[in-house]
Coordinates of C-alpha atoms in Angstrom, one line a residue:
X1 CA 13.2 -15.5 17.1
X2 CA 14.8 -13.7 14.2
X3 CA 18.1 -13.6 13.6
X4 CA 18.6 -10.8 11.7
X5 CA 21.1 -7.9 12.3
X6 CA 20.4 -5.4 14.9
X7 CA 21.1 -1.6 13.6
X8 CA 21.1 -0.2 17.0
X9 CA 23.3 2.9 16.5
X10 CA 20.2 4.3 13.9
X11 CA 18.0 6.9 15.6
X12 CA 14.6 8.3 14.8
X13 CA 16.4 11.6 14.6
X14 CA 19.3 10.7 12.6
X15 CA 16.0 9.3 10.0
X16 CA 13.8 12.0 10.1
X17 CA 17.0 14.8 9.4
X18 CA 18.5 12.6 6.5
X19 CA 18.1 8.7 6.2
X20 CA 20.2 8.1 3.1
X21 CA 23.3 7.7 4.9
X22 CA 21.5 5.3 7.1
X23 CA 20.2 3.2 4.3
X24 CA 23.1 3.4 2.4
X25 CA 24.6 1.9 5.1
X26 CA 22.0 -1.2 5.8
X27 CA 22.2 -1.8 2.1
X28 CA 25.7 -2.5 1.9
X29 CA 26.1 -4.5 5.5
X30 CA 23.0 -5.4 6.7
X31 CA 19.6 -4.8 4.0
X32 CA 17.2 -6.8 6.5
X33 CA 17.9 -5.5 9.8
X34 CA 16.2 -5.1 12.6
X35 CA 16.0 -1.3 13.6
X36 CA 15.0 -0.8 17.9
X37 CA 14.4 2.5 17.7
X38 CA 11.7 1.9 14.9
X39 CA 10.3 -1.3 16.0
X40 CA 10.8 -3.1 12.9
X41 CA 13.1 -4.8 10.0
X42 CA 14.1 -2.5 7.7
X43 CA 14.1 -4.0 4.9
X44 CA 16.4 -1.8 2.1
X45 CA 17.5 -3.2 -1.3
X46 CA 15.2 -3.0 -4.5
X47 CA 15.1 -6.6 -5.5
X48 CA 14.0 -7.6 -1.7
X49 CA 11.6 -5.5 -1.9
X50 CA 10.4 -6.5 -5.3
X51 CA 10.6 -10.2 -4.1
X52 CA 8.5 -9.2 -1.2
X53 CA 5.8 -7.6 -3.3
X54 CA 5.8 -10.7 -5.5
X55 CA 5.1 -13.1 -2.4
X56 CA 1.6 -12.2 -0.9
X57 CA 1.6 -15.5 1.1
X58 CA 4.5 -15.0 3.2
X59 CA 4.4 -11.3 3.3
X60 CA 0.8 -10.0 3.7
X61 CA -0.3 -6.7 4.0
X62 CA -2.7 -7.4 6.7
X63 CA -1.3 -7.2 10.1
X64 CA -3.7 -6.9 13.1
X65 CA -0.7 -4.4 14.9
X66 CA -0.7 -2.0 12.1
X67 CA -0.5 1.9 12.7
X68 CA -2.8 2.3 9.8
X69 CA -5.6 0.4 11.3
X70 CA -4.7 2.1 14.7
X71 CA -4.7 5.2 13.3
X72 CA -7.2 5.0 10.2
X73 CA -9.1 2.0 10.4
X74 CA -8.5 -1.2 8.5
X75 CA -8.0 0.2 5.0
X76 CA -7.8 -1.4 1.3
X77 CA -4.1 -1.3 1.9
X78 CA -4.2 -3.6 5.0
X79 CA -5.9 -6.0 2.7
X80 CA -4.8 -9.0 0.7
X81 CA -6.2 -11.2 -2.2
X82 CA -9.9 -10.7 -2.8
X83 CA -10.3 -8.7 0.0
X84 CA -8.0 -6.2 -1.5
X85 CA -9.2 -6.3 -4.9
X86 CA -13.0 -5.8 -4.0
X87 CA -12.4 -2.5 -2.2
X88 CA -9.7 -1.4 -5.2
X89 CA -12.4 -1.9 -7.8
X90 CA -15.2 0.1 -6.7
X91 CA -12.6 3.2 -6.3
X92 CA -10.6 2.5 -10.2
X93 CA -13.0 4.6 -12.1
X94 CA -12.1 7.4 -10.0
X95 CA -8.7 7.3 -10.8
X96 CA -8.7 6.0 -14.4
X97 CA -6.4 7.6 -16.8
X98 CA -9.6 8.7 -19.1
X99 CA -11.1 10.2 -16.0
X100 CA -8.8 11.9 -14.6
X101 CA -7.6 13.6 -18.0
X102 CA -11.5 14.4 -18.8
X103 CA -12.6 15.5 -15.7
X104 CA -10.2 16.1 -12.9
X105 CA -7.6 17.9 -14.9
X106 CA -9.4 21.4 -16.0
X107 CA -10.7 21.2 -12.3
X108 CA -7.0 20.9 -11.2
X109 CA -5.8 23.4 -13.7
X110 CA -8.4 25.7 -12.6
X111 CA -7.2 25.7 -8.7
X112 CA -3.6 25.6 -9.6
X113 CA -3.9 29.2 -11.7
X114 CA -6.2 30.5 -8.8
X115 CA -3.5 30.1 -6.3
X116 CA -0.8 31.3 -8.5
X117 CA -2.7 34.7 -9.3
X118 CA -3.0 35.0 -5.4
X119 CA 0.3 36.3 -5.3
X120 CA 2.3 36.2 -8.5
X121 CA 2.4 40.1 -8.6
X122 CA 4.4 40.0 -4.8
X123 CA 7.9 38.5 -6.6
X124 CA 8.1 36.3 -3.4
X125 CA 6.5 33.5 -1.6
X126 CA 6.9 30.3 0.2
X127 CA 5.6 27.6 -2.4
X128 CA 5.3 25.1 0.0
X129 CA 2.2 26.9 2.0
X130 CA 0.6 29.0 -1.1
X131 CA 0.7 26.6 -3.3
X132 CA 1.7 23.3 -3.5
X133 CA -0.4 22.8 -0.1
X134 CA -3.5 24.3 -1.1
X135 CA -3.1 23.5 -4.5
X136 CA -3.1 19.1 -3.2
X137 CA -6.0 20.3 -0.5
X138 CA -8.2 21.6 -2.6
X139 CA -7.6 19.3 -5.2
X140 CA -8.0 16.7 -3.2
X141 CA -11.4 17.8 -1.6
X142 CA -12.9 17.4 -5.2
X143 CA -11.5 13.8 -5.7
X144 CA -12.8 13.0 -2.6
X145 CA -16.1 14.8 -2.8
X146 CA -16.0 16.4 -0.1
X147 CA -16.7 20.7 -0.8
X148 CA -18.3 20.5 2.6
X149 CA -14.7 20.8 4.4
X150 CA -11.9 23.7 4.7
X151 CA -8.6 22.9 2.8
X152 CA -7.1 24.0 5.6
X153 CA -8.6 21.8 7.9
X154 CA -7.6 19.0 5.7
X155 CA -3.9 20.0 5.6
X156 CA -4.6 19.7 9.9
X157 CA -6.1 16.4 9.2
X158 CA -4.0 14.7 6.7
X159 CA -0.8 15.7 8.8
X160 CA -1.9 14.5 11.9
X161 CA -3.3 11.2 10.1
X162 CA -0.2 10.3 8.7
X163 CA 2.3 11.6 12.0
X164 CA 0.0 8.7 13.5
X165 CA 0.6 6.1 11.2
X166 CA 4.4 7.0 11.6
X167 CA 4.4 7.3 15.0
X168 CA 6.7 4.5 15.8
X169 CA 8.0 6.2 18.7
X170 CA 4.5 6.2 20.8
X171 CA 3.9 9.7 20.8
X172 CA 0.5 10.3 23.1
X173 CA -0.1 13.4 21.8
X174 CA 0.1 12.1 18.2
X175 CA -2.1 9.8 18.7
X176 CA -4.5 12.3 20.4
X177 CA -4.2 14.4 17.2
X178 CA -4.8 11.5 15.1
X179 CA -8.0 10.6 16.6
X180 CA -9.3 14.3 16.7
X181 CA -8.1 14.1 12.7
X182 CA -9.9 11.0 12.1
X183 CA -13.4 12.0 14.2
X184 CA -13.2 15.4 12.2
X185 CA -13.4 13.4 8.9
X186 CA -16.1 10.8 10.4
X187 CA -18.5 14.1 10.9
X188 CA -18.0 15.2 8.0
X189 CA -18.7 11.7 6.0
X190 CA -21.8 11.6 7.9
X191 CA -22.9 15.2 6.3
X192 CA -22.2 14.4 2.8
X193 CA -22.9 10.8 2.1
X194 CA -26.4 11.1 1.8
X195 CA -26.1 13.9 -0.6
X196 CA -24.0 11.8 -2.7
X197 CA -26.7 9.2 -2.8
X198 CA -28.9 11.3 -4.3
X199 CA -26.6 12.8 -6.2
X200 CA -23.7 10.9 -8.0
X201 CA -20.7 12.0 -9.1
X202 CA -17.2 11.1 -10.3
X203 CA -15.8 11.4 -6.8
X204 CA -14.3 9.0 -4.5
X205 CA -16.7 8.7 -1.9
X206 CA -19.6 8.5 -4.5
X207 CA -17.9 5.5 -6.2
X208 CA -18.1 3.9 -2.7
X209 CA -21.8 4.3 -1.5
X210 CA -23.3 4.1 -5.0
X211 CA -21.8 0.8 -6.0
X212 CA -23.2 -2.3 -7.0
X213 CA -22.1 -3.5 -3.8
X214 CA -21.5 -0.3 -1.4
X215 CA -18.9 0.4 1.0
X216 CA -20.1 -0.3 4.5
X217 CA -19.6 3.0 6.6
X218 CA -16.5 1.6 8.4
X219 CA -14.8 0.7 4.8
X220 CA -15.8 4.0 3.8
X221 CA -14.6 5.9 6.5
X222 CA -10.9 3.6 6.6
X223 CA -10.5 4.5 2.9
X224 CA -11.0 8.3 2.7
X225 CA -8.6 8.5 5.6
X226 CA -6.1 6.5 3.9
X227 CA -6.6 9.0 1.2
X228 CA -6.8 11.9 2.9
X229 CA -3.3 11.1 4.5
X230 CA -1.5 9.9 0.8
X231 CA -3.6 12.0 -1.6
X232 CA -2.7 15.1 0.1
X233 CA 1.5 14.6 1.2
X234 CA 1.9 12.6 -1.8
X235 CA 1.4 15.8 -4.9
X236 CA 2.5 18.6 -2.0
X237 CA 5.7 17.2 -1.6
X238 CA 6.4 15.5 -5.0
X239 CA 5.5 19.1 -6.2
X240 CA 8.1 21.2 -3.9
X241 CA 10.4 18.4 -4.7
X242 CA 10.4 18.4 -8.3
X243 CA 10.8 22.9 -8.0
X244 CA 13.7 22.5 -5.5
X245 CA 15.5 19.4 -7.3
X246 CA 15.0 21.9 -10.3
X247 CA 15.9 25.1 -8.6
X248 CA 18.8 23.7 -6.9
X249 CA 20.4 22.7 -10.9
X250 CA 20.0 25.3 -13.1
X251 CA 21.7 23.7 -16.1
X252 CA 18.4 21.4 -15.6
X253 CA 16.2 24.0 -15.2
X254 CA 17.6 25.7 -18.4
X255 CA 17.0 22.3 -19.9
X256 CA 13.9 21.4 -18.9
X257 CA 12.7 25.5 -20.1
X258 CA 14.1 25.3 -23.3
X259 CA 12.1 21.3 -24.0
X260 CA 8.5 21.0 -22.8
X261 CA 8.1 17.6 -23.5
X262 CA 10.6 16.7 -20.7
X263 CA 7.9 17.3 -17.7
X264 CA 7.2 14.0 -17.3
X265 CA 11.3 13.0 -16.9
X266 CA 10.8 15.9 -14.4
X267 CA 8.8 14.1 -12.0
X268 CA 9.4 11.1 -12.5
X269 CA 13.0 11.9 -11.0
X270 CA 11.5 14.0 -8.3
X271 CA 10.0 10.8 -6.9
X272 CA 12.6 8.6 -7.2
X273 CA 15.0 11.4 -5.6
X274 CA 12.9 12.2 -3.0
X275 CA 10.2 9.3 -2.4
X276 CA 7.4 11.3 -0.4
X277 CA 6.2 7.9 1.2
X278 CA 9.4 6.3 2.3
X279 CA 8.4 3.2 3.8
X280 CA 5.3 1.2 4.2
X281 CA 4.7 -2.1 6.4
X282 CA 4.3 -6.0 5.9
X283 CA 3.9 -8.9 8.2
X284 CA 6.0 -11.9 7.7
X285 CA 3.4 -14.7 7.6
X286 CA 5.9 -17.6 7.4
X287 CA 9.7 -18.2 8.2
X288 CA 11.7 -17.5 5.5
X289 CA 15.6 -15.9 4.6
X290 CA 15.6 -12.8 3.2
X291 CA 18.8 -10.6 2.2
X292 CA 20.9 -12.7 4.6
X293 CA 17.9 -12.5 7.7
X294 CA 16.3 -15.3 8.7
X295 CA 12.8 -14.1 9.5
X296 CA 10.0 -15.4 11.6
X297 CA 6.2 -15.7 11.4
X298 CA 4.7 -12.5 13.2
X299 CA 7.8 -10.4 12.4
X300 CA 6.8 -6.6 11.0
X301 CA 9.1 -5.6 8.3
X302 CA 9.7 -2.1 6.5
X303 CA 9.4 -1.9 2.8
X304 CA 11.9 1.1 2.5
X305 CA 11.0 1.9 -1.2
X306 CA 13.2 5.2 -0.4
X307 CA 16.2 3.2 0.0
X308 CA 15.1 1.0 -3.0
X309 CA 15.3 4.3 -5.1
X310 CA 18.5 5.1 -4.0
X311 CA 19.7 1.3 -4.7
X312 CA 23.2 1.4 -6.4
X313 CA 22.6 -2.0 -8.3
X314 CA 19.5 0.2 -10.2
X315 CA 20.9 3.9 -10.2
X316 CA 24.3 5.6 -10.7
X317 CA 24.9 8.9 -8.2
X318 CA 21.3 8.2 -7.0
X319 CA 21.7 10.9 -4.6
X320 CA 22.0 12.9 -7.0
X321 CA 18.7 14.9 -8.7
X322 CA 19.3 14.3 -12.1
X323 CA 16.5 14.5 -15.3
X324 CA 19.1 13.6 -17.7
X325 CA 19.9 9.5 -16.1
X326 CA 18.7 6.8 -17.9
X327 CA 15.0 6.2 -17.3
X328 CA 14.8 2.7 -15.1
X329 CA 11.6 1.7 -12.6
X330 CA 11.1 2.8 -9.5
X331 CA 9.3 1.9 -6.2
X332 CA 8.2 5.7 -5.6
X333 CA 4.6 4.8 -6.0
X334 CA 5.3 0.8 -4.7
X335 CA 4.3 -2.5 -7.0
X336 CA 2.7 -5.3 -7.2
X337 CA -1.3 -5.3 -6.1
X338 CA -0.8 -2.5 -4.2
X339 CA 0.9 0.1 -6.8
X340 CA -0.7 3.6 -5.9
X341 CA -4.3 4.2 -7.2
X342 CA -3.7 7.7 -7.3
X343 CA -0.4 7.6 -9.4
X344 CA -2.0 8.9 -12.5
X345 CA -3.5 11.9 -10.6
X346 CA -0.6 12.7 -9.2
X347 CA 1.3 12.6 -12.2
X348 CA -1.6 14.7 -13.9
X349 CA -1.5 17.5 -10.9
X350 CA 2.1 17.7 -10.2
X351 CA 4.0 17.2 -13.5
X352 CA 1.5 18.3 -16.2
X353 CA 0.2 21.1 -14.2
X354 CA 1.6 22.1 -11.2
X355 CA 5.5 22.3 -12.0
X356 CA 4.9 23.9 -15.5
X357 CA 2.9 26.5 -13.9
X358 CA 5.1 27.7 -11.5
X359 CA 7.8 27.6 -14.1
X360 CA 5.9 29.2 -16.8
X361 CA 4.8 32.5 -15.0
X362 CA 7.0 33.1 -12.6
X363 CA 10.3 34.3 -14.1
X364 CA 13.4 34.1 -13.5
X365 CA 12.4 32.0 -10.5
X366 CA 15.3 31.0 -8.1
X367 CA 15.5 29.7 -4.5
X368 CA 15.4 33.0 -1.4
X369 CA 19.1 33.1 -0.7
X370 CA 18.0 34.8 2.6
X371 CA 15.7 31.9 3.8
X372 CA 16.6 28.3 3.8
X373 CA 14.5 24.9 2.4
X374 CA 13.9 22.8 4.7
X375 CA 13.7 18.8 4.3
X376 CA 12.3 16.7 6.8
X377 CA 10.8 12.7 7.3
X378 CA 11.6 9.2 6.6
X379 CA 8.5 6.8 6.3
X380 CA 6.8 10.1 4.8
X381 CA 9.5 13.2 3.4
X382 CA 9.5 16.1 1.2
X383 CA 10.2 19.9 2.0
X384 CA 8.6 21.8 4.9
X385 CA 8.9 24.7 3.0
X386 CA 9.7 26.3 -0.2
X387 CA 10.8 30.3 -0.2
X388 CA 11.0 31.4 -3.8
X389 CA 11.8 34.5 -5.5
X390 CA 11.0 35.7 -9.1
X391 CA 11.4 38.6 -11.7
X392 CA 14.4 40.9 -12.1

């Protein structure tokens, strides 16, 4: 049995409405605890985290119990050792620095200045569900290679995806969703693969059923889910957070308007302030002491790279949204063999194109003092919405 600390005044709500008090919290008194109304060790400080990332062996990523196999299959990021690194492989060259610079960006460009000239003549909008939700959709749909799907089914999809792998509180009816979700994207596999057979391409699923050794259809199917779910929450939010971290400053947005080569401090920040994964799962594999914890073989923990983001030892006033503090790693995209294969994209579609869009055409752009933002989540967050106004 563990015998770790046992953070039973923590709800689900008090996580989804605001966790950084909450983390804050276990950091400083308890930063392996067990959580009951999650299910699972929380596990909260940076270096623990990094420690854990470092140590395959005792804290695998495969765990038979996972959400993420419940919910999606068993996924590249359920994988360890070669495992892992056979299924990571065949999707690099889709998310390759040269690639997605050469051909993903004028194809992201190209949506993201659709979408604004969709209503940039109105002088109001909600940024969250004109653009930075269609904008990671559609997007997305091309990485993917799937043209044969709505971007607003995929919205459905990715949302009910990941409220399944989060669904620590047994929800039936998100599982219910979950499984409509994940059928929905099985059909619609089963339509294009052949296609991209004859047909190859730089997109994700074509990398996995024209490689030297293909993808069987279950791999396949696991790993577009798992993408569907990140790929799409991921940019959305990291885009709304970036515009309200930067709307809610104005000396920063001043800043930022006046030097163009600071869009990358931009979102990196955004990331950090705001991780839009907060949390991710391991399995303990041996016992072992962590952060004061004794943990025991079987044990699930919580890798709550929010909180590691937030860690005093690594950031000053890390509660605050600040483009100005001294640049220092962060666990926004996670480390080790599992660091985000999409991080480049993202970083291509939200800060290079996205944010300096919005920002560029849209003047004088300020938050609607008549409607409020609201932010929402723990093991995935970002703003539910965005209401915007713009020109005199």
């Amino acid at each position: 049995m563990s015998i770790a600390p046992s953070a039973e005044d923590i709800s689900l709500r008090e996580l989804y409405n605001d966790p950084y008090p909450a983390y804050r919290r276990l950091r400083r008194d308890a930063p392996v605890a067990w959580v009951p109304a999650a299910r699972i060790h929380l596990v909260t400080r940076f270096d623990d985290i990094i420690a854990i990332e470092r140590d395959a062996a005792t804290f695998p990523a495969l765990d038979t119990r996972s959400l993420q196999i419940k919910a999606m299959g068993h996924t590249l990021m359920r994988k360890d050792g070669a495992d892992h690194k056979r299924e990571r492989v065949i999707l690099e060259p889709t998310f390759r620095p040269g690639t997605v610079k050469n051909h993903w960006e004028p194809i992201f460009a190209g949506i993201a200045a659709e979408l604004i000239d969709g209503f940039i003549d109105r002088g109001e909008a909600d940024l969250f569900a004109e653009f930075a939700a269609p904008l990671a959709s559609r997007c997305l749909m091309e990485i993917l290679g799937l043209p044969n799907v709505d971007w607003r089914d995929l919205i459905v999809w990715s949302r009910s995806l990941m409220d399944a792998v989060g669904n620590y509180g047994d929800d039936a009816d998100v599982w219910a969703r979950g499984a409509a979700a994940s059928k929905a994207i099985n059909d619609a596999l089963d339509e294009r693969i052949p296609q991209l057979r004859a047909n190859p391409d730089p997109s994700v699923v074509s990398a996995m059923v024209n490689a030297p050794e293909p993808m069987s259809i279950d791999q396949i199917r696991a790993n577009v889910k798992v993408i569907v779910g990140g790929g799409l929450n991921e940019p959305r939010d990291a885009t709304c957070t970036a515009l309200y971290g930067l709307l809610s400053n104005p000396s920063q947005l001043a800043q930022i308007l006046g030097d163009e080569t600071r869009w990358k401090d931009v979102f990196e920040e955004a990331v950090r302030w705001m991780a839009p994964i907060g949390m991710y799962p391991r399995r303990v594999a041996a016992r072992v002491e962590l952060g004061g914890a004794i943990l025991e073989p079987d044990d699930q923990i919580g890798l709550v790279v929010a909180s590691a983001c937030h860690d005093e030892s690594r950031f000053e006033n890390a509660h605050l949204f600040d483009i100005n503090r001294k640049r220092a790693p962060h666990l926004a995209f996670g480390s080790g063999a599992h660091f985000c294969l999409g991080t480049w994209a993202a970083r291509k579609q939200v800060g290079d194109i996205a944010v300096p869009s919005i920002l560029r055409q849209l003047r004088n752009l300020r938050l609607d003092p008549e409607r409020e933002t609201r932010v929402g989540g723990w093991v995935f967050r970002g703003p539910l919405n965005l209401p915007v106004k713009w020109g005199a």
